[in-house]
PDB file of C-alpha atoms in Angstrom:
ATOM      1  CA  UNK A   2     -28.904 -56.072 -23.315  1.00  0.00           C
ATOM      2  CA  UNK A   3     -27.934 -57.550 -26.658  1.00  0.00           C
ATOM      3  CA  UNK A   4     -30.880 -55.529 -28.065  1.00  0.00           C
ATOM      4  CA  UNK A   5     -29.152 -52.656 -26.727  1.00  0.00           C
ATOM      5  CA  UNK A   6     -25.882 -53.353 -28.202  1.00  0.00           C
ATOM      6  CA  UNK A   7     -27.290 -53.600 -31.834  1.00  0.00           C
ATOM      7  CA  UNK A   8     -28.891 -50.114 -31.509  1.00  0.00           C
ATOM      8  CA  UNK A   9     -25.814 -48.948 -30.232  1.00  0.00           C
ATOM      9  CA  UNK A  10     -23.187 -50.298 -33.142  1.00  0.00           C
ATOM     10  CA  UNK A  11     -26.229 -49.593 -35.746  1.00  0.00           C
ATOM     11  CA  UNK A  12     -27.039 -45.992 -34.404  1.00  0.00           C
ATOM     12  CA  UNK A  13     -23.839 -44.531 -32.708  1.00  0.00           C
ATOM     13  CA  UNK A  14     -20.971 -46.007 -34.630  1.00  0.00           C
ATOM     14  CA  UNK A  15     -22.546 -46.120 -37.701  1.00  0.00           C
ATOM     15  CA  UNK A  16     -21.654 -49.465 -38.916  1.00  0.00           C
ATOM     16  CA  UNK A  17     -22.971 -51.389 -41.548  1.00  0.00           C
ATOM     17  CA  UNK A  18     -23.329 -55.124 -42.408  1.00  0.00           C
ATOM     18  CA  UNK A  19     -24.340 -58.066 -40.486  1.00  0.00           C
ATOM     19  CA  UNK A  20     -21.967 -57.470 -37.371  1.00  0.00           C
ATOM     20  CA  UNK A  21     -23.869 -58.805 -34.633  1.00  0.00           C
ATOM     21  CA  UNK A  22     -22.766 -62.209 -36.122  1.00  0.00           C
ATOM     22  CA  UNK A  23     -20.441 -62.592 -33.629  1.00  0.00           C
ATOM     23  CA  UNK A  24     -22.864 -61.711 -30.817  1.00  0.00           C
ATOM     24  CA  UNK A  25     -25.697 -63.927 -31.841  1.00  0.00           C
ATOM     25  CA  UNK A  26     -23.237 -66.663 -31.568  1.00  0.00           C
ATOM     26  CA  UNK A  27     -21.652 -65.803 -27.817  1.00  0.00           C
ATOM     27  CA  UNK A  28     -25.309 -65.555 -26.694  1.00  0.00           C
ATOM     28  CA  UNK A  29     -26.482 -69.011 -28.015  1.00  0.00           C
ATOM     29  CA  UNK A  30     -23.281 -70.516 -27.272  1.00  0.00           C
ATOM     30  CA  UNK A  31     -23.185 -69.473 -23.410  1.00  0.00           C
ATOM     31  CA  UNK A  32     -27.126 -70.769 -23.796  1.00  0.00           C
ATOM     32  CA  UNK A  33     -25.806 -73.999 -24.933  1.00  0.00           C
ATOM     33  CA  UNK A  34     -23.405 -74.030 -21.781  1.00  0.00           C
ATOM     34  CA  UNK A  35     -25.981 -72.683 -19.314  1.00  0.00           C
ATOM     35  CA  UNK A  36     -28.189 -75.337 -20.179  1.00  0.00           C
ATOM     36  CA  UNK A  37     -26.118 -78.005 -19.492  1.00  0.00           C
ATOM     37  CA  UNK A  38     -25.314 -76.606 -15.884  1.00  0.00           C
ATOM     38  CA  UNK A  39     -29.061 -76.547 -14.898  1.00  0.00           C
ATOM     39  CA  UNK A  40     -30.148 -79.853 -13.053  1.00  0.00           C
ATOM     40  CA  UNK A  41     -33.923 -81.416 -11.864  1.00  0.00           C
ATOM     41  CA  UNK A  42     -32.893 -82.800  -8.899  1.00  0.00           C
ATOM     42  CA  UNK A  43     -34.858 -85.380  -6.696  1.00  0.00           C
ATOM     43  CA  UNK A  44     -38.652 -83.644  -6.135  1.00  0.00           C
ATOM     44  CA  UNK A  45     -38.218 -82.138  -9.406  1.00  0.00           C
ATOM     45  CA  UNK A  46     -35.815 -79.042  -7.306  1.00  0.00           C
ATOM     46  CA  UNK A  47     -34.245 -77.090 -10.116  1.00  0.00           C
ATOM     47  CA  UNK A  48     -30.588 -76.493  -9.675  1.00  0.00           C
ATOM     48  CA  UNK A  49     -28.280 -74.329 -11.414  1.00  0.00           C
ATOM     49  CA  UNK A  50     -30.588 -71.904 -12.941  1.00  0.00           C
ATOM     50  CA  UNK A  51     -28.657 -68.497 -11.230  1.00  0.00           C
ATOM     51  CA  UNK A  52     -25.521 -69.841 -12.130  1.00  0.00           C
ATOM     52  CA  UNK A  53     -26.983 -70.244 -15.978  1.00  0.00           C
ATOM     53  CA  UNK A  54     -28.318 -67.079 -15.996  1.00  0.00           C
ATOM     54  CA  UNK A  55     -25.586 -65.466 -14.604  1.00  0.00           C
ATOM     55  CA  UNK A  56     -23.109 -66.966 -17.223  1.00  0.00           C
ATOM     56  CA  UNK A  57     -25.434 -65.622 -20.084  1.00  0.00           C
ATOM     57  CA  UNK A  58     -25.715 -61.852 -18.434  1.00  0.00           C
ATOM     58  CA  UNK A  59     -22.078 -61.707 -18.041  1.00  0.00           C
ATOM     59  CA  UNK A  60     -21.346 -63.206 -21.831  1.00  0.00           C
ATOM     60  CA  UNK A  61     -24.176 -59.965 -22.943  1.00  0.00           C
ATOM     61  CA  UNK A  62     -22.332 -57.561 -20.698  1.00  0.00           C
ATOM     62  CA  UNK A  63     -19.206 -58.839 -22.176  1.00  0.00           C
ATOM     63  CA  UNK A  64     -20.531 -58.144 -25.633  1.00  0.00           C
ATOM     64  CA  UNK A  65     -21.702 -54.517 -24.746  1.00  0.00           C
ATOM     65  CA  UNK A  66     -18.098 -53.573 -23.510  1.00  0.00           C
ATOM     66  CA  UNK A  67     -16.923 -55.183 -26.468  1.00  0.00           C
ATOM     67  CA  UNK A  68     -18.782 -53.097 -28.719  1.00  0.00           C
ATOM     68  CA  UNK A  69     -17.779 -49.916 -26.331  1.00  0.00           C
ATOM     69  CA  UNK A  70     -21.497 -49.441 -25.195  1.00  0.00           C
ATOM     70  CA  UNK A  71     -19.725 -48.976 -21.859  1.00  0.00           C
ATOM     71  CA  UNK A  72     -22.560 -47.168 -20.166  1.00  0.00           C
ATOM     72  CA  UNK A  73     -24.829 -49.658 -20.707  1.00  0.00           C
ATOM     73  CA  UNK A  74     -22.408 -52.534 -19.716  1.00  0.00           C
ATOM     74  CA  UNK A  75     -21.655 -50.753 -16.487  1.00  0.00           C
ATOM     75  CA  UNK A  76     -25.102 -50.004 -15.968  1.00  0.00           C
ATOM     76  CA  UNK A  77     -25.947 -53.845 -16.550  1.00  0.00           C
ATOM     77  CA  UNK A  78     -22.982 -55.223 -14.193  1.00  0.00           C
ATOM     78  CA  UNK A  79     -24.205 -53.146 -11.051  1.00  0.00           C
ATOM     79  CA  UNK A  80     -27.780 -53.802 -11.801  1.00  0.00           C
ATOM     80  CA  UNK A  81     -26.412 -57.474 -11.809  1.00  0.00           C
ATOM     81  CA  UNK A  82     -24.512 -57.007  -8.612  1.00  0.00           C
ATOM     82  CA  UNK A  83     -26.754 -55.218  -6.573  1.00  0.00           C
ATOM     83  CA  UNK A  84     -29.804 -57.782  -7.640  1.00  0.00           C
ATOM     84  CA  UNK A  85     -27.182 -60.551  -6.914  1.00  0.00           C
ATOM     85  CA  UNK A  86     -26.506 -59.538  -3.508  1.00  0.00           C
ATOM     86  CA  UNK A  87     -30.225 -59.002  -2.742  1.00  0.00           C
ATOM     87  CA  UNK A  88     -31.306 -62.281  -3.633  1.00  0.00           C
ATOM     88  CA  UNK A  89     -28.454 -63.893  -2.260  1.00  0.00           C
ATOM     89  CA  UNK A  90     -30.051 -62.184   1.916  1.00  0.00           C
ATOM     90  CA  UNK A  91     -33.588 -63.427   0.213  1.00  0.00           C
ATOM     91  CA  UNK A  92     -32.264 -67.265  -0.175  1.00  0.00           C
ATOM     92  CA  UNK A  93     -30.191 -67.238   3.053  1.00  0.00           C
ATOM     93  CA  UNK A  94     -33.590 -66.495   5.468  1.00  0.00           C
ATOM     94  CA  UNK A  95     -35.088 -69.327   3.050  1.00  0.00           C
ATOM     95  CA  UNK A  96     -32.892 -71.822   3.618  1.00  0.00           C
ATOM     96  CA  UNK A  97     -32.814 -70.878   7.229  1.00  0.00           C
ATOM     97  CA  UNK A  98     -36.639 -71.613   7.008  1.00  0.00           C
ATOM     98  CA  UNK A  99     -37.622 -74.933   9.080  1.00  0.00           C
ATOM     99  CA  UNK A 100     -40.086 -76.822   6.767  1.00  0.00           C
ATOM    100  CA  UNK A 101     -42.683 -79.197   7.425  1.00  0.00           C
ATOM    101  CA  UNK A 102     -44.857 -81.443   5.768  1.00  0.00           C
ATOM    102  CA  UNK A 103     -48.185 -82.436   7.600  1.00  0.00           C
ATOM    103  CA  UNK A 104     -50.862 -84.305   5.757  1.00  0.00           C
ATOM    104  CA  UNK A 105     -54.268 -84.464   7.702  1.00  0.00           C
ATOM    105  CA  UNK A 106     -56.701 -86.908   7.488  1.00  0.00           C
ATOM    106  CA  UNK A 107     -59.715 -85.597   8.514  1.00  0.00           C
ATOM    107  CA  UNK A 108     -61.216 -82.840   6.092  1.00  0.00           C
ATOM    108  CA  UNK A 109     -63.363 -81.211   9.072  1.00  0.00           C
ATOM    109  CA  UNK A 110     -60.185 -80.670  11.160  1.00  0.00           C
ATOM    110  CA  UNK A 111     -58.356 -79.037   8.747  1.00  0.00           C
ATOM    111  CA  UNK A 112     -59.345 -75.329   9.745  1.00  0.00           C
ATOM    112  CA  UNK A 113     -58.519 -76.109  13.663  1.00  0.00           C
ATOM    113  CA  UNK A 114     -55.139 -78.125  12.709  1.00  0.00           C
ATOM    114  CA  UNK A 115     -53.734 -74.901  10.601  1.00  0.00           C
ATOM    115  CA  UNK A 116     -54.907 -72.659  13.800  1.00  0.00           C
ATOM    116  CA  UNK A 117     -52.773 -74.714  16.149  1.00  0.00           C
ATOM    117  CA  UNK A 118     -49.968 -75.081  13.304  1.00  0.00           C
ATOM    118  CA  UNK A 119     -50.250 -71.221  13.072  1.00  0.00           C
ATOM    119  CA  UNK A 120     -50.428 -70.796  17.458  1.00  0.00           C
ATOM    120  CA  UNK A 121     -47.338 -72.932  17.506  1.00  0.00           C
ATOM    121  CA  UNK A 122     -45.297 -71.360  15.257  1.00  0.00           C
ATOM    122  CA  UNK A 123     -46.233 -67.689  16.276  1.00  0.00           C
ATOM    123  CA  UNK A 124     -45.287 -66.145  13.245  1.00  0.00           C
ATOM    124  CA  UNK A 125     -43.985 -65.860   9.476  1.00  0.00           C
ATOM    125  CA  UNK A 126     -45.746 -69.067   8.969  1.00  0.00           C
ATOM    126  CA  UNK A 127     -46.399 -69.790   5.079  1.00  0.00           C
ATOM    127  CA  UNK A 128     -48.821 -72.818   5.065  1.00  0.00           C
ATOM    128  CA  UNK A 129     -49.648 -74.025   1.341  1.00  0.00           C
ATOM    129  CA  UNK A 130     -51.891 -76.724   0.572  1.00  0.00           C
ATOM    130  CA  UNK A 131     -50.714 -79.733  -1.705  1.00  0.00           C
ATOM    131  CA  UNK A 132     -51.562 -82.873  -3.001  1.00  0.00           C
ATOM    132  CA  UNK A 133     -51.434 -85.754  -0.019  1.00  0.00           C
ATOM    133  CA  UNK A 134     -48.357 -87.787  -0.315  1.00  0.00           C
ATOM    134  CA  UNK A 135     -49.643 -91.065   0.751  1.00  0.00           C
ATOM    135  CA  UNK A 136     -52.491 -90.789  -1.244  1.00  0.00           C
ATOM    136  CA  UNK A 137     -54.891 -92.073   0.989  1.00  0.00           C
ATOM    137  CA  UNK A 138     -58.314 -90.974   0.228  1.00  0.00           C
ATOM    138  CA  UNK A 139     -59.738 -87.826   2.119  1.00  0.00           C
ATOM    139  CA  UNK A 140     -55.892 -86.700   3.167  1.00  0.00           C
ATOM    140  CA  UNK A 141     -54.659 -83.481   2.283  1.00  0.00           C
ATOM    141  CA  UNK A 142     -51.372 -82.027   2.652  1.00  0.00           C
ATOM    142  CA  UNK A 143     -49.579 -79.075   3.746  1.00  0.00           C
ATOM    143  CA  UNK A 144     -46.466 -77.259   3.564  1.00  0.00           C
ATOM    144  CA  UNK A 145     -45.429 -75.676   6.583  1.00  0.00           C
ATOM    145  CA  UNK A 146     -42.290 -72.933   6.312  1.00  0.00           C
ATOM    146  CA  UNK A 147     -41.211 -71.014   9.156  1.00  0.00           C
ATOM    147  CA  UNK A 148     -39.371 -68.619   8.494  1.00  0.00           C
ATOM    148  CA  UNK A 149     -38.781 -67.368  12.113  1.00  0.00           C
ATOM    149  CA  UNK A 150     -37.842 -70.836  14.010  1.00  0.00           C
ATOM    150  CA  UNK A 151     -37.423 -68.827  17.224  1.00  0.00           C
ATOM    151  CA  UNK A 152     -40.173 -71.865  19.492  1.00  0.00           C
ATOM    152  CA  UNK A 153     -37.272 -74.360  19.525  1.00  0.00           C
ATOM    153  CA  UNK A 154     -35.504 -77.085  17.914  1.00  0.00           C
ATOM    154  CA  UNK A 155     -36.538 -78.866  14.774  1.00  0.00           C
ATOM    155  CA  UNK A 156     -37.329 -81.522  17.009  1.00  0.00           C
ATOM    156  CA  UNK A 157     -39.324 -79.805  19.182  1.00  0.00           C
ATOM    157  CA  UNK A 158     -41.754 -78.147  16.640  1.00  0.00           C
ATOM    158  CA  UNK A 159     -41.906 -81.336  14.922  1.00  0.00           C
ATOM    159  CA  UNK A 160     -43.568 -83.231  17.905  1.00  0.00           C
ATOM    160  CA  UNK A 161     -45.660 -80.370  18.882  1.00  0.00           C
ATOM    161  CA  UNK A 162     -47.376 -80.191  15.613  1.00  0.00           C
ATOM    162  CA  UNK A 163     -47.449 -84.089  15.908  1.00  0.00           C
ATOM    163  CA  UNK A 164     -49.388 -84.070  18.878  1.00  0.00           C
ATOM    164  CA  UNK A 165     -51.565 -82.619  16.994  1.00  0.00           C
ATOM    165  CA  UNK A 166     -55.258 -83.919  16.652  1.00  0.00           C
ATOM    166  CA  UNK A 167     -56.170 -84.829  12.846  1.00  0.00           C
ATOM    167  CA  UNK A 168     -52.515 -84.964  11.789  1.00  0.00           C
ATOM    168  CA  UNK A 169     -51.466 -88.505  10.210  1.00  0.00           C
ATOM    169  CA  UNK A 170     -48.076 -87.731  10.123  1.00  0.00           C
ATOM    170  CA  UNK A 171     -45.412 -84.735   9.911  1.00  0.00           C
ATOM    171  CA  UNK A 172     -42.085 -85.512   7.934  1.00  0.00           C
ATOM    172  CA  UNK A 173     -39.159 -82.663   6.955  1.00  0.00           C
ATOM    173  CA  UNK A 174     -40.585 -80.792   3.922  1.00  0.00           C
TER     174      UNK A 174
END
């Protein structure tokens, strides 16, 4: 966007001189802000970055208008909007997820614990395989998200998959 806004002032009004001065500095200093509202939270979770980015687009699209590259501005806001409200359905059904971590102990029963995991949950289960947490020698562990949690409680899934044979332990992911 800001490269769009120095063709525009260069090519349309026909300015000369170092006047994107001004815009170099509203784009570093909302980069200076944004940076200081993301966050590593516990698990290294990053917090903050949509908020940060969304400060920096609005501080460009600010800068178009000001320049009166108004198409592009407008074009940049509803792009903004519209990807805004997308993501926005995307994070709700992933926060809705129920999430799992599993860590088996016996390599040779991995394949039959991710079947039952899998028979369990039905469907729009997303299994990925990480380090083991407890570090135990010959333990691997999994992340279990379900996105549809339509087989019961929390509670409920959580023993089921406990029951399990070859699982050590299951704890909320």
């Amino acid at each position: 966007m800001t490269s769009l806004c120095s063709v525009f002032v260069t090519t349309v009004s026909g300015m000369d001189g170092d006047i994107f001065r001004i815009s170099a500095q509203v784009i570093s200093g909302i980069g200076f802000l944004g940076a200081g509202i993301i966050l590593v939270k516990n698990n290294s979770t990053v917090a903050g970055l949509t908020t940060a980015a969304g400060m920096w687009v609005t501080a460009t699209i600010g800068v178009a208008f000001g320049y009166g590259f108004y198409a592009g501005g407008l074009l940049a806001a509803v792009i903004c909007v519209v990807n805004a409200a997308l993501l926005t359905k995307v994070e709700h059904n992933r926060l809705q997820a129920i999430r799992f971590y599993v860590e088996v102990n016996d390599i040779e029963k991995i394949q039959t614990v991710l079947e039952q995991i899998e028979t369990i949950l039905e469907k729009d289960v997303f299994i990925e395989t990480i380090p083991a947490k407890s570090r135990i020698v010959g333990s691997i562990g999994f992340e279990v998200m379900n996105l549809n949690s339509n087989r019961g409680s929390y509670e409920e899934i959580k023993q089921a998959i406990g029951q399990i044979d070859g699982i050590s332990f299951v704890v909320p992911g």
